[in-house]
PDB file of N, CA and C in Angstrom:
ATOM      1  N   UNK A   1     -69.166  -7.817  37.031  1.00 53.00           N
ATOM      2  CA  UNK A   1     -67.724  -7.155  35.679  1.00 53.00           C
ATOM      3  C   UNK A   1     -67.000  -7.802  36.174  1.00 53.00           C
ATOM      4  N   UNK A   2     -66.342  -8.231  35.010  1.00 70.00           N
ATOM      5  CA  UNK A   2     -64.610  -9.346  34.970  1.00 70.00           C
ATOM      6  C   UNK A   2     -63.937  -8.212  35.533  1.00 70.00           C
ATOM      7  N   UNK A   3     -62.709  -8.927  36.319  1.00 87.00           N
ATOM      8  CA  UNK A   3     -61.907  -8.188  36.417  1.00 87.00           C
ATOM      9  C   UNK A   3     -60.451  -8.745  35.214  1.00 87.00           C
ATOM     10  N   UNK A   4     -59.386  -8.062  35.511  1.00 94.00           N
ATOM     11  CA  UNK A   4     -58.235  -8.395  35.027  1.00 94.00           C
ATOM     12  C   UNK A   4     -57.300  -9.639  35.694  1.00 94.00           C
ATOM     13  N   UNK A   5     -56.173  -9.911  34.903  1.00 97.00           N
ATOM     14  CA  UNK A   5     -55.524 -11.080  35.691  1.00 97.00           C
ATOM     15  C   UNK A   5     -54.208 -11.562  34.974  1.00 97.00           C
ATOM     16  N   UNK A   6     -52.986 -11.859  35.297  1.00 98.00           N
ATOM     17  CA  UNK A   6     -52.013 -11.846  35.042  1.00 98.00           C
ATOM     18  C   UNK A   6     -51.652 -13.023  34.771  1.00 98.00           C
ATOM     19  N   UNK A   7     -51.608 -13.134  32.996  1.00 97.00           N
ATOM     20  CA  UNK A   7     -50.829 -14.470  32.819  1.00 97.00           C
ATOM     21  C   UNK A   7     -49.195 -14.617  32.787  1.00 97.00           C
ATOM     22  N   UNK A   8     -48.989 -15.786  33.456  1.00 98.00           N
ATOM     23  CA  UNK A   8     -47.610 -15.903  33.443  1.00 98.00           C
ATOM     24  C   UNK A   8     -47.051 -17.154  32.956  1.00 98.00           C
ATOM     25  N   UNK A   9     -45.777 -17.289  31.760  1.00 97.00           N
ATOM     26  CA  UNK A   9     -46.361 -17.974  30.832  1.00 97.00           C
ATOM     27  C   UNK A   9     -44.072 -18.085  30.895  1.00 97.00           C
ATOM     28  N   UNK A  10     -44.085 -19.640  30.119  1.00 96.00           N
ATOM     29  CA  UNK A  10     -42.612 -19.750  30.166  1.00 96.00           C
ATOM     30  C   UNK A  10     -42.240 -19.477  28.624  1.00 96.00           C
ATOM     31  N   UNK A  11     -41.505 -18.707  27.801  1.00 94.00           N
ATOM     32  CA  UNK A  11     -40.906 -18.643  26.799  1.00 94.00           C
ATOM     33  C   UNK A  11     -40.671 -19.768  26.461  1.00 94.00           C
ATOM     34  N   UNK A  12     -40.378 -20.178  24.591  1.00 93.00           N
ATOM     35  CA  UNK A  12     -39.432 -21.182  24.121  1.00 93.00           C
ATOM     36  C   UNK A  12     -38.047 -20.962  24.790  1.00 93.00           C
ATOM     37  N   UNK A  13     -37.635 -20.074  24.774  1.00 94.00           N
ATOM     38  CA  UNK A  13     -36.216 -19.562  25.152  1.00 94.00           C
ATOM     39  C   UNK A  13     -35.678 -20.403  26.702  1.00 94.00           C
ATOM     40  N   UNK A  14     -36.719 -20.379  27.189  1.00 95.00           N
ATOM     41  CA  UNK A  14     -36.894 -20.892  28.686  1.00 95.00           C
ATOM     42  C   UNK A  14     -36.702 -19.605  29.333  1.00 95.00           C
ATOM     43  N   UNK A  15     -37.093 -18.587  28.678  1.00 97.00           N
ATOM     44  CA  UNK A  15     -37.260 -17.468  29.973  1.00 97.00           C
ATOM     45  C   UNK A  15     -39.031 -16.923  30.451  1.00 97.00           C
ATOM     46  N   UNK A  16     -39.264 -16.421  31.149  1.00 98.00           N
ATOM     47  CA  UNK A  16     -40.574 -16.364  31.839  1.00 98.00           C
ATOM     48  C   UNK A  16     -40.719 -14.604  31.553  1.00 98.00           C
ATOM     49  N   UNK A  17     -42.050 -14.397  31.727  1.00 97.00           N
ATOM     50  CA  UNK A  17     -42.526 -13.154  31.281  1.00 97.00           C
ATOM     51  C   UNK A  17     -44.521 -13.553  31.382  1.00 97.00           C
ATOM     52  N   UNK A  18     -44.710 -12.187  31.370  1.00 98.00           N
ATOM     53  CA  UNK A  18     -45.887 -12.041  31.869  1.00 98.00           C
ATOM     54  C   UNK A  18     -46.866 -11.363  31.375  1.00 98.00           C
ATOM     55  N   UNK A  19     -48.090 -11.139  31.306  1.00 98.00           N
ATOM     56  CA  UNK A  19     -49.301 -10.353  30.476  1.00 98.00           C
ATOM     57  C   UNK A  19     -50.263 -10.252  31.458  1.00 98.00           C
ATOM     58  N   UNK A  20     -50.701  -8.739  31.218  1.00 98.00           N
ATOM     59  CA  UNK A  20     -52.013  -8.463  32.076  1.00 98.00           C
ATOM     60  C   UNK A  20     -52.805  -7.884  31.220  1.00 98.00           C
ATOM     61  N   UNK A  21     -53.781  -9.006  31.616  1.00 97.00           N
ATOM     62  CA  UNK A  21     -55.406  -8.502  30.344  1.00 97.00           C
ATOM     63  C   UNK A  21     -56.148  -8.091  31.259  1.00 97.00           C
ATOM     64  N   UNK A  22     -56.778  -7.475  30.826  1.00 95.00           N
ATOM     65  CA  UNK A  22     -58.469  -6.643  31.266  1.00 95.00           C
ATOM     66  C   UNK A  22     -59.270  -7.835  31.389  1.00 95.00           C
ATOM     67  N   UNK A  23     -60.376  -7.387  31.974  1.00 92.00           N
ATOM     68  CA  UNK A  23     -61.438  -8.131  31.978  1.00 92.00           C
ATOM     69  C   UNK A  23     -62.328  -9.130  30.452  1.00 92.00           C
ATOM     70  N   UNK A  24     -61.876  -8.094  29.681  1.00 93.00           N
ATOM     71  CA  UNK A  24     -62.073  -8.384  28.268  1.00 93.00           C
ATOM     72  C   UNK A  24     -61.217  -9.684  27.899  1.00 93.00           C
ATOM     73  N   UNK A  25     -60.159  -9.832  28.438  1.00 93.00           N
ATOM     74  CA  UNK A  25     -59.122 -10.932  27.425  1.00 93.00           C
ATOM     75  C   UNK A  25     -57.806 -10.650  27.104  1.00 93.00           C
ATOM     76  N   UNK A  26     -58.268  -9.027  26.811  1.00 94.00           N
ATOM     77  CA  UNK A  26     -57.227  -8.087  25.804  1.00 94.00           C
ATOM     78  C   UNK A  26     -55.736  -7.844  26.679  1.00 94.00           C
ATOM     79  N   UNK A  27     -54.652  -8.190  26.256  1.00 96.00           N
ATOM     80  CA  UNK A  27     -53.653  -7.604  26.701  1.00 96.00           C
ATOM     81  C   UNK A  27     -53.514  -6.353  26.668  1.00 96.00           C
ATOM     82  N   UNK A  28     -52.799  -5.797  28.044  1.00 97.00           N
ATOM     83  CA  UNK A  28     -52.798  -4.441  28.515  1.00 97.00           C
ATOM     84  C   UNK A  28     -51.451  -3.986  28.879  1.00 97.00           C
ATOM     85  N   UNK A  29     -50.893  -4.626  29.081  1.00 98.00           N
ATOM     86  CA  UNK A  29     -49.441  -4.726  29.504  1.00 98.00           C
ATOM     87  C   UNK A  29     -48.195  -6.050  29.617  1.00 98.00           C
ATOM     88  N   UNK A  30     -47.353  -6.015  29.015  1.00 98.00           N
ATOM     89  CA  UNK A  30     -46.573  -7.403  28.731  1.00 98.00           C
ATOM     90  C   UNK A  30     -45.150  -6.532  29.230  1.00 98.00           C
ATOM     91  N   UNK A  31     -44.365  -7.716  29.623  1.00 97.00           N
ATOM     92  CA  UNK A  31     -43.512  -7.363  30.439  1.00 97.00           C
ATOM     93  C   UNK A  31     -41.744  -7.747  30.061  1.00 97.00           C
ATOM     94  N   UNK A  32     -41.255  -7.624  30.608  1.00 95.00           N
ATOM     95  CA  UNK A  32     -39.707  -7.916  29.861  1.00 95.00           C
ATOM     96  C   UNK A  32     -39.393  -9.583  30.456  1.00 95.00           C
ATOM     97  N   UNK A  33     -38.752 -10.357  29.694  1.00 96.00           N
ATOM     98  CA  UNK A  33     -38.177 -11.345  30.190  1.00 96.00           C
ATOM     99  C   UNK A  33     -37.340 -11.224  31.118  1.00 96.00           C
ATOM    100  N   UNK A  34     -38.036 -12.671  31.457  1.00 97.00           N
ATOM    101  CA  UNK A  34     -36.839 -12.740  33.096  1.00 97.00           C
ATOM    102  C   UNK A  34     -36.247 -14.384  33.102  1.00 97.00           C
ATOM    103  N   UNK A  35     -35.159 -14.314  33.447  1.00 97.00           N
ATOM    104  CA  UNK A  35     -34.400 -15.388  33.740  1.00 97.00           C
ATOM    105  C   UNK A  35     -35.034 -16.633  34.371  1.00 97.00           C
ATOM    106  N   UNK A  36     -35.337 -16.496  35.742  1.00 97.00           N
ATOM    107  CA  UNK A  36     -36.434 -17.410  36.404  1.00 97.00           C
ATOM    108  C   UNK A  36     -37.503 -16.675  36.581  1.00 97.00           C
ATOM    109  N   UNK A  37     -38.560 -17.890  37.032  1.00 97.00           N
ATOM    110  CA  UNK A  37     -39.773 -17.729  36.885  1.00 97.00           C
ATOM    111  C   UNK A  37     -39.918 -16.758  38.423  1.00 97.00           C
ATOM    112  N   UNK A  38     -39.138 -16.946  39.699  1.00 97.00           N
ATOM    113  CA  UNK A  38     -39.035 -15.775  40.988  1.00 97.00           C
ATOM    114  C   UNK A  38     -38.964 -14.631  40.602  1.00 97.00           C
ATOM    115  N   UNK A  39     -38.104 -14.205  39.525  1.00 97.00           N
ATOM    116  CA  UNK A  39     -37.851 -12.972  38.858  1.00 97.00           C
ATOM    117  C   UNK A  39     -39.462 -12.286  38.052  1.00 97.00           C
ATOM    118  N   UNK A  40     -39.620 -12.926  37.290  1.00 97.00           N
ATOM    119  CA  UNK A  40     -41.013 -12.808  36.860  1.00 97.00           C
ATOM    120  C   UNK A  40     -42.450 -12.239  37.826  1.00 97.00           C
ATOM    121  N   UNK A  41     -42.100 -13.566  38.763  1.00 97.00           N
ATOM    122  CA  UNK A  41     -43.192 -13.065  40.089  1.00 97.00           C
ATOM    123  C   UNK A  41     -42.826 -11.828  40.642  1.00 97.00           C
ATOM    124  N   UNK A  42     -41.779 -11.389  40.921  1.00 97.00           N
ATOM    125  CA  UNK A  42     -41.020 -10.334  41.584  1.00 97.00           C
ATOM    126  C   UNK A  42     -41.940  -9.296  40.298  1.00 97.00           C
ATOM    127  N   UNK A  43     -41.578  -9.603  39.418  1.00 97.00           N
ATOM    128  CA  UNK A  43     -42.078  -8.128  38.283  1.00 97.00           C
ATOM    129  C   UNK A  43     -43.435  -7.881  38.366  1.00 97.00           C
ATOM    130  N   UNK A  44     -44.517  -8.802  38.606  1.00 98.00           N
ATOM    131  CA  UNK A  44     -46.215  -8.957  38.814  1.00 98.00           C
ATOM    132  C   UNK A  44     -46.160  -8.234  40.207  1.00 98.00           C
ATOM    133  N   UNK A  45     -45.208  -8.411  41.514  1.00 97.00           N
ATOM    134  CA  UNK A  45     -45.303  -7.822  42.507  1.00 97.00           C
ATOM    135  C   UNK A  45     -45.434  -6.171  42.281  1.00 97.00           C
ATOM    136  N   UNK A  46     -44.236  -5.941  41.596  1.00 97.00           N
ATOM    137  CA  UNK A  46     -43.748  -4.323  41.462  1.00 97.00           C
ATOM    138  C   UNK A  46     -45.422  -4.103  40.684  1.00 97.00           C
ATOM    139  N   UNK A  47     -45.266  -4.124  39.306  1.00 97.00           N
ATOM    140  CA  UNK A  47     -46.529  -3.729  38.469  1.00 97.00           C
ATOM    141  C   UNK A  47     -47.964  -3.715  39.407  1.00 97.00           C
ATOM    142  N   UNK A  48     -48.243  -4.546  40.661  1.00 97.00           N
ATOM    143  CA  UNK A  48     -49.209  -4.559  41.198  1.00 97.00           C
ATOM    144  C   UNK A  48     -49.250  -3.431  41.919  1.00 97.00           C
ATOM    145  N   UNK A  49     -47.412  -3.527  42.763  1.00 97.00           N
ATOM    146  CA  UNK A  49     -47.920  -2.349  43.487  1.00 97.00           C
ATOM    147  C   UNK A  49     -47.689  -0.518  42.686  1.00 97.00           C
ATOM    148  N   UNK A  50     -47.057  -0.593  41.741  1.00 97.00           N
ATOM    149  CA  UNK A  50     -46.978   0.464  40.930  1.00 97.00           C
ATOM    150  C   UNK A  50     -48.358   1.365  40.044  1.00 97.00           C
ATOM    151  N   UNK A  51     -48.755  -0.132  39.308  1.00 97.00           N
ATOM    152  CA  UNK A  51     -49.910   0.594  38.682  1.00 97.00           C
ATOM    153  C   UNK A  51     -51.139   1.111  38.730  1.00 97.00           C
ATOM    154  N   UNK A  52     -51.600   1.395  40.697  1.00 96.00           N
ATOM    155  CA  UNK A  52     -52.561   2.884  40.749  1.00 96.00           C
ATOM    156  C   UNK A  52     -51.802   3.752  40.906  1.00 96.00           C
ATOM    157  N   UNK A  53     -50.566   4.083  40.854  1.00 96.00           N
ATOM    158  CA  UNK A  53     -50.147   5.373  40.877  1.00 96.00           C
ATOM    159  C   UNK A  53     -49.529   5.866  39.186  1.00 96.00           C
ATOM    160  N   UNK A  54     -50.814   7.106  38.966  1.00 94.00           N
ATOM    161  CA  UNK A  54     -50.447   7.464  37.650  1.00 94.00           C
ATOM    162  C   UNK A  54     -49.016   8.107  37.018  1.00 94.00           C
ATOM    163  N   UNK A  55     -48.405   9.029  38.008  1.00 96.00           N
ATOM    164  CA  UNK A  55     -46.959   9.199  37.967  1.00 96.00           C
ATOM    165  C   UNK A  55     -45.890   8.362  37.418  1.00 96.00           C
ATOM    166  N   UNK A  56     -46.216   7.073  37.939  1.00 97.00           N
ATOM    167  CA  UNK A  56     -45.606   5.907  37.089  1.00 97.00           C
ATOM    168  C   UNK A  56     -45.424   5.534  35.735  1.00 97.00           C
ATOM    169  N   UNK A  57     -46.590   6.079  35.045  1.00 98.00           N
ATOM    170  CA  UNK A  57     -46.694   6.096  33.604  1.00 98.00           C
ATOM    171  C   UNK A  57     -45.846   6.915  32.740  1.00 98.00           C
ATOM    172  N   UNK A  58     -45.514   6.778  31.599  1.00 97.00           N
ATOM    173  CA  UNK A  58     -45.288   7.465  30.360  1.00 97.00           C
ATOM    174  C   UNK A  58     -45.503   7.119  29.477  1.00 97.00           C
ATOM    175  N   UNK A  59     -46.326   7.956  28.804  1.00 98.00           N
ATOM    176  CA  UNK A  59     -46.468   7.915  27.413  1.00 98.00           C
ATOM    177  C   UNK A  59     -45.872   7.972  26.210  1.00 98.00           C
ATOM    178  N   UNK A  60     -45.593   7.546  25.572  1.00 97.00           N
ATOM    179  CA  UNK A  60     -44.878   7.594  24.414  1.00 97.00           C
ATOM    180  C   UNK A  60     -44.831   7.373  22.959  1.00 97.00           C
ATOM    181  N   UNK A  61     -44.193   8.289  22.115  1.00 97.00           N
ATOM    182  CA  UNK A  61     -45.005   8.373  20.581  1.00 97.00           C
ATOM    183  C   UNK A  61     -43.306   7.568  20.239  1.00 97.00           C
ATOM    184  N   UNK A  62     -44.425   6.588  19.267  1.00 96.00           N
ATOM    185  CA  UNK A  62     -43.827   5.154  18.724  1.00 96.00           C
ATOM    186  C   UNK A  62     -42.935   5.683  17.006  1.00 96.00           C
ATOM    187  N   UNK A  63     -41.692   5.248  16.395  1.00 95.00           N
ATOM    188  CA  UNK A  63     -41.374   5.978  15.315  1.00 95.00           C
ATOM    189  C   UNK A  63     -42.395   5.474  14.232  1.00 95.00           C
ATOM    190  N   UNK A  64     -43.758   4.888  14.314  1.00 95.00           N
ATOM    191  CA  UNK A  64     -44.265   5.175  12.881  1.00 95.00           C
ATOM    192  C   UNK A  64     -45.962   6.181  12.993  1.00 95.00           C
ATOM    193  N   UNK A  65     -45.754   6.905  14.294  1.00 95.00           N
ATOM    194  CA  UNK A  65     -46.831   7.978  14.528  1.00 95.00           C
ATOM    195  C   UNK A  65     -47.776   7.450  15.585  1.00 95.00           C
ATOM    196  N   UNK A  66     -47.157   6.094  16.377  1.00 98.00           N
ATOM    197  CA  UNK A  66     -48.342   5.699  16.903  1.00 98.00           C
ATOM    198  C   UNK A  66     -48.385   6.201  18.560  1.00 98.00           C
ATOM    199  N   UNK A  67     -48.969   5.592  19.780  1.00 98.00           N
ATOM    200  CA  UNK A  67     -48.377   5.518  20.925  1.00 98.00           C
ATOM    201  C   UNK A  67     -48.483   4.728  21.751  1.00 98.00           C
ATOM    202  N   UNK A  68     -47.862   4.294  22.670  1.00 98.00           N
ATOM    203  CA  UNK A  68     -47.498   3.441  23.210  1.00 98.00           C
ATOM    204  C   UNK A  68     -46.988   4.126  24.851  1.00 98.00           C
ATOM    205  N   UNK A  69     -47.686   3.437  26.184  1.00 98.00           N
ATOM    206  CA  UNK A  69     -46.673   3.851  27.180  1.00 98.00           C
ATOM    207  C   UNK A  69     -46.141   2.704  28.111  1.00 98.00           C
ATOM    208  N   UNK A  70     -45.416   3.281  28.550  1.00 98.00           N
ATOM    209  CA  UNK A  70     -44.337   2.227  29.870  1.00 98.00           C
ATOM    210  C   UNK A  70     -45.133   2.482  31.416  1.00 98.00           C
ATOM    211  N   UNK A  71     -44.646   1.738  31.720  1.00 98.00           N
ATOM    212  CA  UNK A  71     -45.395   1.842  33.583  1.00 98.00           C
ATOM    213  C   UNK A  71     -43.640   1.330  34.008  1.00 98.00           C
ATOM    214  N   UNK A  72     -43.314   2.437  34.942  1.00 97.00           N
ATOM    215  CA  UNK A  72     -41.720   2.315  35.900  1.00 97.00           C
ATOM    216  C   UNK A  72     -42.193   1.972  37.194  1.00 97.00           C
ATOM    217  N   UNK A  73     -41.156   1.295  37.646  1.00 95.00           N
ATOM    218  CA  UNK A  73     -41.124   1.119  39.296  1.00 95.00           C
ATOM    219  C   UNK A  73     -40.334   2.550  39.501  1.00 95.00           C
ATOM    220  N   UNK A  74     -40.467   2.867  40.925  1.00 93.00           N
ATOM    221  CA  UNK A  74     -40.266   3.666  41.806  1.00 93.00           C
ATOM    222  C   UNK A  74     -38.663   4.270  41.519  1.00 93.00           C
ATOM    223  N   UNK A  75     -37.812   2.831  40.530  1.00 93.00           N
ATOM    224  CA  UNK A  75     -35.929   3.566  40.677  1.00 93.00           C
ATOM    225  C   UNK A  75     -36.229   3.945  39.216  1.00 93.00           C
ATOM    226  N   UNK A  76     -37.255   3.846  38.017  1.00 93.00           N
ATOM    227  CA  UNK A  76     -37.417   4.005  37.193  1.00 93.00           C
ATOM    228  C   UNK A  76     -37.198   3.033  36.003  1.00 93.00           C
ATOM    229  N   UNK A  77     -37.017   2.055  36.782  1.00 94.00           N
ATOM    230  CA  UNK A  77     -36.789   1.058  35.925  1.00 94.00           C
ATOM    231  C   UNK A  77     -37.958   0.608  35.090  1.00 94.00           C
ATOM    232  N   UNK A  78     -38.372  -0.022  33.641  1.00 96.00           N
ATOM    233  CA  UNK A  78     -39.367   0.032  32.984  1.00 96.00           C
ATOM    234  C   UNK A  78     -40.029  -1.416  33.247  1.00 96.00           C
ATOM    235  N   UNK A  79     -41.271  -1.321  33.981  1.00 96.00           N
ATOM    236  CA  UNK A  79     -41.663  -3.332  33.947  1.00 96.00           C
ATOM    237  C   UNK A  79     -42.973  -3.594  33.614  1.00 96.00           C
ATOM    238  N   UNK A  80     -43.213  -2.689  32.400  1.00 97.00           N
ATOM    239  CA  UNK A  80     -44.345  -3.436  31.741  1.00 97.00           C
ATOM    240  C   UNK A  80     -44.169  -2.011  30.324  1.00 97.00           C
ATOM    241  N   UNK A  81     -44.858  -2.730  29.419  1.00 98.00           N
ATOM    242  CA  UNK A  81     -44.890  -1.762  28.500  1.00 98.00           C
ATOM    243  C   UNK A  81     -46.400  -2.213  27.364  1.00 98.00           C
ATOM    244  N   UNK A  82     -46.981  -0.960  26.651  1.00 97.00           N
ATOM    245  CA  UNK A  82     -48.249  -1.739  25.942  1.00 97.00           C
ATOM    246  C   UNK A  82     -48.379  -1.662  24.833  1.00 97.00           C
ATOM    247  N   UNK A  83     -49.367  -1.969  24.105  1.00 95.00           N
ATOM    248  CA  UNK A  83     -49.872  -2.574  22.929  1.00 95.00           C
ATOM    249  C   UNK A  83     -49.196  -1.111  22.151  1.00 95.00           C
ATOM    250  N   UNK A  84     -49.552  -0.917  20.903  1.00 96.00           N
ATOM    251  CA  UNK A  84     -49.669   0.105  20.314  1.00 96.00           C
ATOM    252  C   UNK A  84     -51.201   1.281  20.043  1.00 96.00           C
ATOM    253  N   UNK A  85     -51.253   2.274  20.478  1.00 97.00           N
ATOM    254  CA  UNK A  85     -52.489   2.234  19.820  1.00 97.00           C
ATOM    255  C   UNK A  85     -51.977   3.386  18.540  1.00 97.00           C
ATOM    256  N   UNK A  86     -53.387   3.977  18.117  1.00 97.00           N
ATOM    257  CA  UNK A  86     -53.293   4.545  17.407  1.00 97.00           C
ATOM    258  C   UNK A  86     -53.298   6.429  17.569  1.00 97.00           C
ATOM    259  N   UNK A  87     -54.001   6.943  18.691  1.00 97.00           N
ATOM    260  CA  UNK A  87     -53.671   8.026  19.094  1.00 97.00           C
ATOM    261  C   UNK A  87     -53.128   8.096  20.601  1.00 97.00           C
ATOM    262  N   UNK A  88     -53.039   9.683  21.315  1.00 97.00           N
ATOM    263  CA  UNK A  88     -52.563   9.335  22.364  1.00 97.00           C
ATOM    264  C   UNK A  88     -53.961   9.121  23.618  1.00 97.00           C
ATOM    265  N   UNK A  89     -54.599   9.763  22.502  1.00 97.00           N
ATOM    266  CA  UNK A  89     -56.139   9.928  23.552  1.00 97.00           C
ATOM    267  C   UNK A  89     -56.072   8.225  24.243  1.00 97.00           C
ATOM    268  N   UNK A  90     -55.975   7.261  23.128  1.00 97.00           N
ATOM    269  CA  UNK A  90     -56.077   5.940  23.535  1.00 97.00           C
ATOM    270  C   UNK A  90     -55.409   4.938  24.480  1.00 97.00           C
ATOM    271  N   UNK A  91     -54.197   5.509  24.051  1.00 97.00           N
ATOM    272  CA  UNK A  91     -52.906   5.629  25.132  1.00 97.00           C
ATOM    273  C   UNK A  91     -53.376   5.495  26.557  1.00 97.00           C
ATOM    274  N   UNK A  92     -53.747   6.478  26.598  1.00 97.00           N
ATOM    275  CA  UNK A  92     -54.462   7.230  28.417  1.00 97.00           C
ATOM    276  C   UNK A  92     -55.188   6.132  28.259  1.00 97.00           C
ATOM    277  N   UNK A  93     -56.350   5.594  27.602  1.00 97.00           N
ATOM    278  CA  UNK A  93     -57.240   4.851  27.864  1.00 97.00           C
ATOM    279  C   UNK A  93     -56.554   3.512  28.458  1.00 97.00           C
ATOM    280  N   UNK A  94     -55.578   3.076  27.694  1.00 97.00           N
ATOM    281  CA  UNK A  94     -54.879   2.388  28.250  1.00 97.00           C
ATOM    282  C   UNK A  94     -53.973   2.008  29.520  1.00 97.00           C
ATOM    283  N   UNK A  95     -53.747   3.458  29.530  1.00 98.00           N
ATOM    284  CA  UNK A  95     -52.812   3.731  31.144  1.00 98.00           C
ATOM    285  C   UNK A  95     -54.196   3.593  32.194  1.00 98.00           C
ATOM    286  N   UNK A  96     -55.418   4.129  32.146  1.00 97.00           N
ATOM    287  CA  UNK A  96     -56.780   3.393  32.893  1.00 97.00           C
ATOM    288  C   UNK A  96     -56.806   2.463  33.240  1.00 97.00           C
ATOM    289  N   UNK A  97     -56.917   1.512  32.100  1.00 96.00           N
ATOM    290  CA  UNK A  97     -57.027   0.358  32.342  1.00 96.00           C
ATOM    291  C   UNK A  97     -56.328  -0.322  32.866  1.00 96.00           C
ATOM    292  N   UNK A  98     -54.665  -0.359  33.250  1.00 97.00           N
ATOM    293  CA  UNK A  98     -53.927  -0.987  33.689  1.00 97.00           C
ATOM    294  C   UNK A  98     -53.735   0.047  35.232  1.00 97.00           C
ATOM    295  N   UNK A  99     -54.367   0.640  35.289  1.00 96.00           N
ATOM    296  CA  UNK A  99     -53.876   1.562  36.651  1.00 96.00           C
ATOM    297  C   UNK A  99     -55.741   0.505  37.689  1.00 96.00           C
ATOM    298  N   UNK A 100     -57.023   0.099  36.860  1.00 95.00           N
ATOM    299  CA  UNK A 100     -57.708  -0.140  37.380  1.00 95.00           C
ATOM    300  C   UNK A 100     -57.149  -1.851  37.259  1.00 95.00           C
ATOM    301  N   UNK A 101     -56.624  -2.492  36.650  1.00 96.00           N
ATOM    302  CA  UNK A 101     -56.337  -3.767  36.886  1.00 96.00           C
ATOM    303  C   UNK A 101     -55.339  -4.399  37.266  1.00 96.00           C
ATOM    304  N   UNK A 102     -54.402  -3.502  37.359  1.00 96.00           N
ATOM    305  CA  UNK A 102     -52.889  -3.828  37.858  1.00 96.00           C
ATOM    306  C   UNK A 102     -53.136  -4.387  39.239  1.00 96.00           C
ATOM    307  N   UNK A 103     -53.790  -4.263  39.928  1.00 94.00           N
ATOM    308  CA  UNK A 103     -54.008  -4.552  41.235  1.00 94.00           C
ATOM    309  C   UNK A 103     -54.423  -5.839  41.837  1.00 94.00           C
ATOM    310  N   UNK A 104     -54.503  -6.585  40.792  1.00 95.00           N
ATOM    311  CA  UNK A 104     -54.986  -7.840  40.773  1.00 95.00           C
ATOM    312  C   UNK A 104     -54.233  -8.598  41.269  1.00 95.00           C
ATOM    313  N   UNK A 105     -54.854  -9.887  42.247  1.00 96.00           N
ATOM    314  CA  UNK A 105     -53.962 -10.883  42.564  1.00 96.00           C
ATOM    315  C   UNK A 105     -54.410 -12.405  41.655  1.00 96.00           C
ATOM    316  N   UNK A 106     -54.845 -11.844  40.794  1.00 97.00           N
ATOM    317  CA  UNK A 106     -55.496 -13.004  39.776  1.00 97.00           C
ATOM    318  C   UNK A 106     -54.276 -13.589  38.769  1.00 97.00           C
ATOM    319  N   UNK A 107     -53.233 -14.805  39.507  1.00 97.00           N
ATOM    320  CA  UNK A 107     -52.457 -14.599  38.671  1.00 97.00           C
ATOM    321  C   UNK A 107     -52.549 -16.207  37.967  1.00 97.00           C
ATOM    322  N   UNK A 108     -52.780 -16.231  36.252  1.00 96.00           N
ATOM    323  CA  UNK A 108     -53.023 -17.800  36.171  1.00 96.00           C
ATOM    324  C   UNK A 108     -51.316 -18.149  35.827  1.00 96.00           C
ATOM    325  N   UNK A 109     -50.592 -18.997  36.036  1.00 96.00           N
ATOM    326  CA  UNK A 109     -49.580 -19.490  36.142  1.00 96.00           C
ATOM    327  C   UNK A 109     -49.527 -20.787  35.088  1.00 96.00           C
ATOM    328  N   UNK A 110     -48.853 -20.455  33.928  1.00 92.00           N
ATOM    329  CA  UNK A 110     -49.337 -21.576  33.058  1.00 92.00           C
ATOM    330  C   UNK A 110     -47.601 -22.087  32.195  1.00 92.00           C
ATOM    331  N   UNK A 111     -46.724 -22.096  33.036  1.00 91.00           N
ATOM    332  CA  UNK A 111     -45.588 -22.106  32.907  1.00 91.00           C
ATOM    333  C   UNK A 111     -45.181 -23.189  33.076  1.00 91.00           C
ATOM    334  N   UNK A 112     -45.997 -24.318  33.114  1.00 79.00           N
ATOM    335  CA  UNK A 112     -45.806 -25.580  33.227  1.00 79.00           C
ATOM    336  C   UNK A 112     -46.299 -26.586  32.065  1.00 79.00           C
ATOM    337  N   UNK A 113     -46.947 -25.157  31.274  1.00 59.00           N
ATOM    338  CA  UNK A 113     -47.320 -25.817  29.545  1.00 59.00           C
ATOM    339  C   UNK A 113     -46.732 -25.435  28.778  1.00 59.00           C
ATOM    340  N   UNK A 114     -46.205 -26.411  27.902  1.00 52.00           N
ATOM    341  CA  UNK A 114     -45.355 -25.794  26.427  1.00 52.00           C
ATOM    342  C   UNK A 114     -45.494 -24.728  26.199  1.00 52.00           C
ATOM    343  N   UNK A 115     -44.709 -23.471  25.596  1.00 47.00           N
ATOM    344  CA  UNK A 115     -44.919 -22.213  25.162  1.00 47.00           C
ATOM    345  C   UNK A 115     -45.712 -22.410  24.259  1.00 47.00           C
TER     346      UNK A 115
END
């Protein structure tokens, strides 16, 4: 069974961000933008440490009636945001996917490639 991985990227504006992808390649969590690659790598470490703990997630409704979730660090700072889901139940399944895949140490660094 395929396992998840992190895609570490450099944006056109020079900042860094990462996506956590499930084994099927679907993005299940997106980070904020970071000024440095080291900060983005620290963000990945924070997701790895917090992803297994369901109490670190918060499911929220969006303005258009869909749902998404955020993963928070122990200090309550948001470290990742999900895609939009049509139902709260689907968002909960997304949380389970991050719980399952978030601890992966497979980090694919594409920061040397053009954004």
